[in-house]
mmCIF file of C-alpha atoms in Angstrom:
data_model
loop_
_atom_site.group_PDB
_atom_site.id
_atom_site.type_symbol
_atom_site.label_atom_id
_atom_site.label_comp_id
_atom_site.label_asym_id
_atom_site.label_seq_id
_atom_site.Cartn_x
_atom_site.Cartn_y
_atom_site.Cartn_z
ATOM 1 C CA MET A 1 -17.909 -11.998 5.733
ATOM 2 C CA LEU A 2 -18.411 -8.297 5.818
ATOM 3 C CA ILE A 3 -16.210 -5.405 6.600
ATOM 4 C CA THR A 4 -17.625 -2.531 8.891
ATOM 5 C CA ASP A 5 -16.339 0.930 8.999
ATOM 6 C CA ALA A 6 -14.927 0.239 12.413
ATOM 7 C CA ALA A 7 -13.317 -2.703 11.137
ATOM 8 C CA VAL A 8 -11.394 -1.173 8.412
ATOM 9 C CA ARG A 9 -8.573 0.119 10.689
ATOM 10 C CA GLU A 10 -7.951 -3.225 12.368
ATOM 11 C CA THR A 11 -7.675 -4.707 8.840
ATOM 12 C CA ALA A 12 -5.361 -2.208 7.882
ATOM 13 C CA VAL A 13 -3.118 -3.155 10.728
ATOM 14 C CA THR A 14 -3.421 -6.771 9.878
ATOM 15 C CA LEU A 15 -2.376 -5.932 6.189
ATOM 16 C CA VAL A 16 0.725 -3.863 7.422
ATOM 17 C CA GLN A 17 1.919 -6.683 9.224
ATOM 18 C CA SER A 18 1.387 -9.129 6.217
ATOM 19 C CA LEU A 19 2.808 -6.780 3.755
ATOM 20 C CA GLY A 20 6.225 -6.834 5.692
ATOM 21 C CA GLU A 21 8.826 -4.140 6.026
ATOM 22 C CA GLY A 22 8.414 -0.736 4.766
ATOM 23 C CA TRP A 23 4.725 -0.668 4.875
ATOM 24 C CA ALA A 24 2.812 1.579 7.578
ATOM 25 C CA LEU A 25 -0.320 3.037 8.141
ATOM 26 C CA ASP A 26 -0.463 6.569 6.802
ATOM 27 C CA ALA A 27 -0.658 9.108 9.426
ATOM 28 C CA GLN A 28 -1.089 11.981 6.992
ATOM 29 C CA ALA A 29 -4.138 10.424 5.253
ATOM 30 C CA PRO A 30 -7.530 12.055 5.540
ATOM 31 C CA ALA A 31 -10.243 10.681 7.764
ATOM 32 C CA ASP A 32 -12.508 9.539 4.915
ATOM 33 C CA GLY A 33 -13.576 6.083 5.935
ATOM 34 C CA ALA A 34 -10.834 4.365 3.892
ATOM 35 C CA ALA A 35 -7.619 2.764 5.009
ATOM 36 C CA HIS A 36 -4.402 4.315 3.736
ATOM 37 C CA LEU A 37 -1.027 2.555 3.804
ATOM 38 C CA ILE A 38 2.321 3.934 2.685
ATOM 39 C CA HIS A 39 5.623 2.298 2.037
ATOM 40 C CA VAL A 40 8.910 4.171 2.880
ATOM 41 C CA ASP A 41 9.505 4.531 -1.111
ATOM 42 C CA GLY A 42 6.214 6.652 -1.543
ATOM 43 C CA ARG A 43 4.006 3.897 -2.965
ATOM 44 C CA ALA A 44 0.541 3.726 -1.623
ATOM 45 C CA ILE A 45 -2.371 1.220 -0.919
ATOM 46 C CA SER A 46 -5.785 2.366 0.055
ATOM 47 C CA PHE A 47 -9.197 0.413 0.560
ATOM 48 C CA ARG A 48 -12.565 1.364 1.676
ATOM 49 C CA PRO A 49 -15.699 -0.775 2.106
ATOM 50 C CA ILE A 50 -18.648 -0.177 -0.410
ATOM 51 C CA PHE A 51 -22.133 -2.029 -0.888
ATOM 52 C CA GLY A 52 -22.475 -2.219 2.717
ATOM 53 C CA GLY A 53 -19.189 -3.754 3.532
ATOM 54 C CA ALA A 54 -19.947 -6.754 1.015
ATOM 55 C CA THR A 55 -16.902 -5.409 -1.170
ATOM 56 C CA VAL A 56 -14.030 -3.303 -0.934
ATOM 57 C CA GLN A 57 -12.590 -0.844 -3.202
ATOM 58 C CA LEU A 58 -8.754 -1.091 -3.417
ATOM 59 C CA TRP A 59 -6.276 1.162 -5.048
ATOM 60 C CA ILE A 60 -2.741 1.685 -5.364
ATOM 61 C CA THR A 61 -0.836 4.970 -6.141
ATOM 62 C CA GLY A 62 2.329 4.903 -7.806
ATOM 63 C CA ASN A 63 5.485 6.662 -6.306
ATOM 64 C CA THR A 64 8.110 9.066 -7.858
ATOM 65 C CA ALA A 65 10.669 7.185 -9.965
ATOM 66 C CA PRO A 66 14.008 6.427 -8.616
ATOM 67 C CA THR A 67 16.888 8.593 -10.037
ATOM 68 C CA LEU A 68 19.657 6.961 -12.030
ATOM 69 C CA PRO A 69 23.162 7.673 -10.836
ATOM 70 C CA GLY A 70 25.032 10.310 -12.810
ATOM 71 C CA GLY A 71 27.930 7.986 -14.246
ATOM 72 C CA ALA A 72 25.516 5.244 -15.676
ATOM 73 C CA THR A 73 26.400 3.564 -18.723
ATOM 74 C CA LEU A 74 24.448 3.609 -21.922
ATOM 75 C CA THR A 75 23.219 -0.070 -20.955
ATOM 76 C CA GLU A 76 21.944 1.280 -17.734
ATOM 77 C CA ARG A 77 20.332 4.198 -18.982
ATOM 78 C CA ALA A 78 18.542 1.871 -21.560
ATOM 79 C CA ALA A 79 17.404 -0.387 -18.880
ATOM 80 C CA HIS A 80 16.397 2.519 -16.483
ATOM 81 C CA GLU A 81 14.120 3.994 -19.405
ATOM 82 C CA ALA A 82 12.557 0.533 -19.884
ATOM 83 C CA HIS A 83 11.689 0.222 -16.290
ATOM 84 C CA MET A 84 10.386 3.779 -16.196
ATOM 85 C CA ALA A 85 7.976 2.927 -19.188
ATOM 86 C CA ALA A 86 6.709 -0.272 -17.607
ATOM 87 C CA ARG A 87 6.134 1.115 -14.152
ATOM 88 C CA LEU A 88 3.207 2.799 -12.705
ATOM 89 C CA PRO A 89 4.094 6.398 -12.649
ATOM 90 C CA GLY A 90 4.127 8.571 -9.437
ATOM 91 C CA GLY A 91 0.613 9.868 -8.313
ATOM 92 C CA TYR A 92 -1.305 7.440 -10.903
ATOM 93 C CA ARG A 93 -3.651 5.066 -9.529
ATOM 94 C CA TYR A 94 -4.792 1.724 -10.183
ATOM 95 C CA ASN A 95 -7.764 0.112 -8.612
ATOM 96 C CA LYS A 96 -9.658 -3.288 -8.285
ATOM 97 C CA ALA A 97 -12.829 -4.301 -6.491
ATOM 98 C CA ALA A 98 -12.996 -7.561 -4.195
ATOM 99 C CA THR A 99 -15.916 -9.118 -3.069
ATOM 100 C CA LEU A 100 -15.778 -10.466 0.527
ATOM 101 C CA VAL A 101 -18.802 -12.660 0.314
ATOM 102 C CA SER A 102 -17.227 -16.239 0.029
ATOM 103 C CA GLU A 103 -18.333 -19.715 0.895
ATOM 104 C CA GLU A 104 -15.574 -20.240 3.229
ATOM 105 C CA ASP A 105 -16.388 -17.116 5.293
ATOM 106 C CA GLU A 106 -12.725 -16.134 5.039
ATOM 107 C CA ASP A 107 -11.251 -12.957 7.018
ATOM 108 C CA PRO A 108 -11.437 -9.708 5.018
ATOM 109 C CA ALA A 109 -7.807 -9.279 5.530
ATOM 110 C CA VAL A 110 -7.025 -12.516 3.882
ATOM 111 C CA ILE A 111 -9.305 -11.782 0.797
ATOM 112 C CA ILE A 112 -7.678 -8.237 0.462
ATOM 113 C CA LEU A 113 -4.228 -9.351 0.784
ATOM 114 C CA ARG A 114 -4.641 -11.892 -2.030
ATOM 115 C CA THR A 115 -6.324 -9.259 -4.324
ATOM 116 C CA LEU A 116 -3.344 -7.172 -3.448
ATOM 117 C CA GLU A 117 -0.813 -9.659 -4.194
ATOM 118 C CA ASP A 118 -2.533 -10.969 -7.435
ATOM 119 C CA HIS A 119 -3.804 -7.871 -9.011
ATOM 120 C CA LEU A 120 -2.401 -4.659 -7.697
ATOM 121 C CA LEU A 121 1.114 -5.009 -6.169
ATOM 122 C CA PRO A 122 2.480 -6.195 -9.419
ATOM 123 C CA ALA A 123 1.026 -3.200 -11.274
ATOM 124 C CA PHE A 124 3.731 -0.965 -9.378
ATOM 125 C CA GLU A 125 6.363 -2.488 -11.566
ATOM 126 C CA TYR A 126 4.139 -3.261 -14.737
ATOM 127 C CA LYS A 127 1.526 -0.953 -15.221
ATOM 128 C CA PRO A 128 -1.608 -2.231 -16.857
ATOM 129 C CA ARG A 129 -2.610 -0.671 -20.133
ATOM 130 C CA TYR A 130 -6.361 -1.193 -19.730
ATOM 131 C CA VAL A 131 -8.964 -2.566 -17.269
ATOM 132 C CA GLY A 132 -8.268 -6.275 -16.755
ATOM 133 C CA HIS A 133 -4.865 -6.228 -18.187
ATOM 134 C CA GLN A 134 -2.103 -8.049 -16.259
ATOM 135 C CA PRO A 135 1.280 -7.703 -17.903
ATOM 136 C CA TRP A 136 2.931 -9.697 -15.136
ATOM 137 C CA VAL A 137 0.908 -12.784 -16.041
ATOM 138 C CA ASP A 138 2.119 -12.745 -19.543
ATOM 139 C CA LEU A 139 5.756 -12.234 -18.140
ATOM 140 C CA PHE A 140 5.455 -15.214 -16.111
ATOM 141 C CA ASP A 141 3.954 -17.294 -18.694
ATOM 142 C CA ASN A 142 6.704 -16.433 -21.147
ATOM 143 C CA ALA A 143 9.355 -17.324 -18.619
ATOM 144 C CA LEU A 144 7.906 -20.774 -18.123
ATOM 145 C CA ALA A 145 7.581 -21.255 -21.969
ATOM 146 C CA ALA A 146 11.405 -20.244 -22.094
ATOM 147 C CA VAL A 147 12.294 -22.790 -19.538
ATOM 148 C CA ALA A 148 10.497 -25.608 -21.111
ATOM 149 C CA ALA A 149 11.968 -24.712 -24.443
ATOM 150 C CA GLU A 150 15.372 -24.579 -23.195
ATOM 151 C CA ARG A 151 14.824 -28.091 -21.503
ATOM 152 C CA GLY A 152 13.608 -29.119 -24.896
ATOM 153 C CA ALA A 153 10.160 -30.133 -23.406
ATOM 154 C CA SER A 154 7.069 -30.816 -25.527
ATOM 155 C CA GLN A 155 4.990 -31.110 -22.438
ATOM 156 C CA PRO A 156 3.677 -28.430 -20.204
ATOM 157 C CA PHE A 157 6.011 -27.078 -17.541
ATOM 158 C CA THR A 158 3.828 -28.325 -14.762
ATOM 159 C CA GLU A 159 4.198 -31.944 -15.968
ATOM 160 C CA LEU A 160 8.005 -31.431 -16.008
ATOM 161 C CA CYS A 161 7.704 -30.306 -12.309
ATOM 162 C CA ASP A 162 5.580 -33.307 -11.526
ATOM 163 C CA GLU A 163 8.369 -35.752 -12.941
ATOM 164 C CA VAL A 164 10.890 -34.760 -10.334
ATOM 165 C CA GLU A 165 10.711 -36.404 -6.973
ATOM 166 C CA PRO A 166 10.557 -33.680 -4.191
ATOM 167 C CA GLU A 167 13.055 -35.504 -1.964
ATOM 168 C CA ALA A 168 15.519 -35.976 -4.776
ATOM 169 C CA ALA A 169 15.266 -32.512 -5.915
ATOM 170 C CA LEU A 170 16.146 -31.223 -2.558
ATOM 171 C CA ALA A 171 19.048 -33.806 -2.315
ATOM 172 C CA GLY A 172 20.375 -32.437 -5.774
ATOM 173 C CA THR A 173 19.728 -35.521 -7.678
ATOM 174 C CA THR A 174 16.828 -36.320 -10.097
#
C-alpha cells in the first residue's frame, strides 16, 4: 500500500494512539510534508513518504539527558554514566527506511509502528554505533543465553519454552 502526503497526518494520529501515553503530534513542527511526534520527555519521532509513497523515511531524535540527583551514591553515579554513554544523546538522530509495499497490503501505520518498535524505539536507550547495528538484539540474546545457562540447558531456550505446558505454567506447576 502507498501513503500519500494527505494520509501522513492520519497515519501520525494512529501512531500517537498506538504508541501510548506521552506521545502527541508536535504542534511546533514545521509544515514540511513530514509527520512529527513528540514525547513529554523530549524524544521525537518523524516520518515522511519518499519514492512516491512506496517507502517512508523514519527518524528519531534523542532528548536531553535526565539529571542525576545531587545526593547520588558512587554506584548510582556509575550506573548513570553508563546509561548516558549507551543512550542516544539529545539532538542526535537515527533513521531507518521502511517499504510500504507488501504482499499482505498492510496498513502503512502497522508497518511504520513495527519498524519503530523493532528498529528505532530501542535506539533511544541503546544508540547504534553504525548503520544496521542493533545493540538491543545482542542484549536480548545475551539475556536468553544467561537464562539457559542458569537452567543448565544444553538446548536452545525456545525448546525449553516448548517443554512447559502453558496451562501448567499459568497454574504454577510444571
